[in-house]
C-alpha positions in Angstrom: -12.3 -24.4 1.4 -15.8 -24.7 1.7 -16.4 -21.8 -0.3 -14.5 -23.9 -3.3 -16.4 -26.9 -2.3 -19.6 -24.9 -2.7 -18.3 -23.6 -5.7 -16.5 -26.3 -7.9 -18.2 -26.1 -11.1 -17.5 -22.2 -11.8 -13.8 -22.2 -10.1 -13.0 -25.0 -12.5 -14.9 -22.8 -15.4 -13.1 -20.4 -14.6 -9.8 -22.0 -14.0 -10.4 -23.5 -17.5 -10.9 -20.2 -19.0 -7.6 -18.6 -17.8 -5.4 -21.2 -18.9 -6.8 -20.7 -22.3 -5.8 -17.6 -22.1 -2.4 -18.2 -21.3 -2.3 -20.3 -24.0 -3.3 -17.9 -26.3 -0.9 -15.5 -24.9 1.4 -13.9 -27.5 4.8 -14.9 -26.8 6.4 -12.3 -25.8 5.2 -11.2 -23.2 5.6 -14.9 -21.8 9.2 -13.7 -22.6 9.4 -10.4 -20.5 7.3 -11.5 -18.1 9.9 -14.5 -17.0 12.7 -12.2 -17.8 11.9 -9.5 -14.4 10.5 -13.2 -12.0 14.2 -13.7 -12.4 15.6 -9.8 -12.2 12.7 -9.4 -9.3 14.5 -12.8 -7.4 17.8 -10.8 -7.9 16.9 -7.6 -6.8 14.7 -9.5 -3.1 17.5 -11.8 -2.6 20.1 -8.3 -2.4 20.5 -7.4 1.4 18.3 -4.3 2.6 19.7 -0.7 1.7 16.3 1.2 2.6 17.2 4.3 4.5 14.1 3.8 6.5 15.5 0.4 7.2 17.7 -0.6 9.8 15.6 2.5 11.5 12.2 1.5 11.3 10.6 -1.1 8.8 12.9 -4.1 9.8 12.8 -3.9 14.1 9.2 -3.7 13.7 9.1 -7.2 11.9 11.5 -9.4 13.7 9.5 -7.9 17.7 6.4 -8.6 15.5 7.7 -12.5 15.5 10.2 -12.8 18.1 7.6 -11.0 20.3 3.9 -10.4 18.7 2.5 -6.8 20.1 4.2 -5.5 22.7 3.3 -2.7 25.5 4.7 0.2 25.3 7.4 -0.8 22.3 8.3 2.6 20.8 10.2 4.0 23.9 12.5 2.2 23.4 12.7 4.2 20.1 9.5 5.9 18.3 10.0 5.1 15.5 9.3 1.6 16.3 5.7 3.2 16.9 4.8 3.2 12.9 2.3 0.7 12.1 2.1 -0.9 9.6 -0.7 -4.5 8.7 2.1 -5.2 5.8 4.5 -5.1 8.2 2.4 -7.4 9.5 2.1 -9.8 6.1 6.0 -9.3 6.6 6.7 -10.5 9.2 4.1 -14.0 8.9 6.1 -15.2 5.1 9.5 -13.9 6.5 10.2 -17.4 7.6 11.8 -16.2 10.8 11.8 -20.4 11.0 14.6 -20.6 8.6 16.5 -19.3 11.6 18.2 -17.5 8.3 17.1 -13.6 8.3 14.4 -11.5 6.9 12.9 -12.1 3.8 12.5 -9.2 2.1 10.1 -10.9 -0.9 6.7 -9.9 -0.3 7.3 -5.8 -3.2 9.4 -8.2 -5.4 6.3 -10.7 -5.3 3.4 -7.9 -5.0 5.9 -6.1 -8.3 4.6 -9.5 -10.5 1.7 -9.7 -9.6 0.5 -6.4 -10.7 3.4 -6.3 -13.6 0.6 -9.3 -15.2 -2.2 -6.9 -14.3 -0.4 -3.7 -16.7 1.0 -7.6 -19.9 -2.9 -9.0 -19.4 -4.1 -5.3 -20.5 -0.8 -5.1 -23.3 -2.1 -8.6 -24.5 -5.4 -6.6 -25.2 -4.1 -4.1 -27.4 -2.1 -6.7 -29.7 -5.5 -8.3 -30.4 -6.3 -5.6 -31.3 -9.0 -4.1 -28.3 -7.8 -0.7 -28.3 -10.2 1.1 -25.5 -9.2 3.2 -23.4 -8.8 2.1 -20.3 -6.4 -1.0 -22.0 -3.5 1.7 -23.5 -4.3 3.1 -19.2 -4.3 -0.4 -17.7 -1.1 -1.2 -20.3 1.3 1.9 -19.4 0.7 3.0 -16.5 2.4 0.1 -15.3 5.7 1.6 -16.8 7.9 3.7 -15.2 8.3 0.8 -12.3 10.0 -0.9 -15.5 12.7 1.6 -14.5 14.7 0.3 -11.5 17.7 1.9 -10.4 19.7 1.5 -8.5 20.4 5.6 -7.1 18.4 7.0 -4.1 18.6 10.6 -4.8 15.3 11.0 -5.9 12.3 9.0 -6.1 10.8 10.3 -9.3 10.9 6.9 -11.3 9.3 3.8 -9.4 11.2 2.3 -7.9 14.9 2.5 -7.0 16.3 -0.6 -5.7 16.3 0.1 -2.8 12.0 0.1 -1.9 12.4 -3.9 -3.7 15.0 -5.1 -2.0 13.2 -3.5 1.2 10.0 -4.7 3.7 9.1 -0.7 3.3 5.0 0.2 3.1 5.6 2.9 -0.2 5.3 -0.2 -3.0 2.1 -2.5 -1.5 0.3 2.1 -1.8 1.8 2.5 -4.7 0.6 0.3 -6.8 -2.8 -0.9 -4.9 -4.2 3.0 -5.0 -3.0 2.3 -8.7 -5.0 -0.5 -8.8 -8.1 1.3 -7.3 -8.9 3.6 -10.1 -8.7 1.9 -12.1 -11.7 0.0 -10.3 -13.4 2.4 -10.0 -12.7 3.7 -13.6 -14.2 1.1 -15.2 -17.5 1.5 -12.6 -18.2 3.7 -15.5 -18.7 0.9 -17.8 -21.3 -0.8 -15.9 -25.0 -1.7 -17.2 -26.2 -2.6 -14.0 -26.4 -0.3 -10.6 -23.2 -0.3 -7.9 -24.7 -2.3 -6.4 -24.4 -5.8 -8.6 -21.2 -5.6 -8.7 -18.3 -6.5 -7.0 -16.8 -3.2 -7.3 -17.2 -0.8 -5.5 -17.7 -3.4 -2.9 -13.6 -3.6 -3.8 -12.6 -0.6 -4.0 -14.7 0.5 -0.5 -12.9 -2.5 0.8 -9.3 -1.4 -0.7 -9.9 2.1 0.6 -10.4 0.5 4.4 -6.8 -1.6 3.9 -4.8 1.2 2.5 -4.8 3.7 5.5 -4.3 0.5 7.9 -1.1 -0.2 5.2 0.5 3.7 5.1 -1.8 6.6 7.4 -1.0 9.3 4.3 -2.7 6.9 1.8 -6.6 8.4 3.8 -7.6 11.1 0.5 -8.8 7.3 -0.9 -11.5 7.1 2.0 -13.2 9.9 0.1 -14.0 7.8 -3.0 -15.1 4.8 -0.3 -18.1 7.6 1.5 -18.6 8.3 -2.1 -19.2 5.7 -3.5 -20.8 4.7 0.1 -22.9 7.7 -0.9 -24.5 6.0 -3.8 -25.3 2.6 -2.6 -27.3 4.2 0.5 -28.8 6.2 -3.0 -29.6 3.0 -4.4 -31.2 1.6 -1.0 -29.0 -0.8 -0.8 -28.8 0.0 3.4 -28.1 -3.7 4.3 -24.6 -3.7 1.5 -23.9 -0.1 2.5 -23.5 -1.3 6.6 -21.9 -4.6 6.0 -19.5 -2.6 3.2 -18.6 -0.3 5.9 -18.8 -2.8 8.8 -15.8 -5.3 7.5 -13.8 -2.0 7.2 -14.0 -1.0 10.8 -13.1 -4.9 11.0 -10.0 -4.0 9.2 -9.1 -0.9 11.2 -10.0 -2.6 14.5 -6.7 -4.7 15.2 -5.1 -1.9 12.7 -5.8 0.2 15.7 -5.1 -2.0 18.3 -1.8 -2.3 17.5 -0.5 1.1 17.8 -2.3 1.1 20.8 -0.1 -1.1 22.2 2.9 -0.4 20.6 2.6 3.5 21.9 -0.1 4.7 24.0 -1.8 6.0 21.1 -4.8 5.3 18.7 -3.0 7.1 15.6 0.4 7.6 15.1 2.6 10.4 15.3 -0.1 12.4 16.2 -0.2 13.7 18.7 -3.3 15.6 19.2 -4.9 12.4 19.7 -3.6 11.6 22.9 -7.4 10.5 24.8 -5.6 7.2 26.8 -4.7 6.6 29.5 -1.8 3.9 29.5 1.3 3.1 32.2 3.3 2.0 28.6 2.1 5.0 26.7 5.0 7.5 24.4 6.0 11.1 25.9 3.8 13.9 24.0 7.0 15.1 23.3 9.2 12.0 21.7 5.6 11.6 20.2 5.5 15.9 18.6 8.7 15.9 17.4 8.4 12.6 14.8 5.2 14.4 13.8 7.1 17.6 13.4 10.4 15.8 11.5 7.5 12.8 9.0 6.0 16.9 8.2 9.6 19.3 7.6 10.2 16.5 5.8 8.9 15.5 3.0 8.1 19.0 2.0 12.5 19.9 2.1 14.2 18.6 4.7 17.3 21.1 4.2 15.5 23.7 4.9 13.2 23.1 7.1 14.9 20.1 8.6 16.7 22.4 11.5 15.8 22.6 15.4 13.4 25.9 14.5 10.3 23.6 12.1 11.4 20.4 13.2 11.3 20.5 17.0 9.4 18.5 20.7 7.9 21.9 22.2 5.8 23.4 19.2 4.1 22.4 15.7 5.3 22.6 13.2 2.9 25.3 11.6 4.6 27.0 7.8 1.9 28.3 6.4 1.6 26.6 3.5 1.6 29.4 0.7 4.9 29.4 2.4 5.9 25.6 2.2 3.7 24.5 -1.0 6.3 26.6 -3.8 9.7 24.5 -2.2 7.7 21.3 -2.3 6.3 21.3 -6.0 9.9 23.2 -6.6 11.2 19.4 -6.2 
């Protein structure tokens, strides 16, 4: 509120610019967007049918709503050890006080936000601003529009099941796209990186994505690259503040994981450095870790007890499993 008060003139000017842009937007785009508000409202209202929801997503969210962080909850079911800041948001915006079940609307809402972002680029193209970045922004979202009702594969982003549930796959995918567009826009900067807001947004997005779903960790490479550029520009204080904010984003997420299962990261049995009485057994974590790896490649071929067990690590050579995964 203080920020709004101290910057009210600038914010008022921005709002006028936004309203002016809205008034000049094509009527066809408006119709298309309003249509998808109706589509996403209907899909978000549907009962959840995601394969992982009943076993993990909704129970974790419900426990958070009722009892906050529960020490050792993963001992009830190892999958309850999965931790995501997206589940926290789903719990906060779940309207639990209505006693009407879980509201899984955030994925549909994020879809609409990203659709606005893409349609803004479409509007620019219609007005003749045909830059490469506008084409990318306009068309990157097209695969997500073809929402289908099956669940046999995820080639089309995404099946209806992803929007009827509180899954973290939607925010990870969409925000990674946003992160890469921000990264591409850095090429257009006429000033040092440290003078733009984009590098800092990318660094914070990268840190946040890791807390949403751990397999987003490769984007940290981009964050480290930008931190190195800030150091090269001798903006040591900026780099330190950005790094500190990443730590502040990550610490509550790590603390929640520790409380849930007794491990710093889940499911990584290798990081067994804590000695708490609610800790999940090594075998339970190892089984989940092996299951995740084998399922991601091909559950029919690698889902047997030979590779997906609680005694030995999944150790199939890359040269063997990569062709199988690639064909899938």
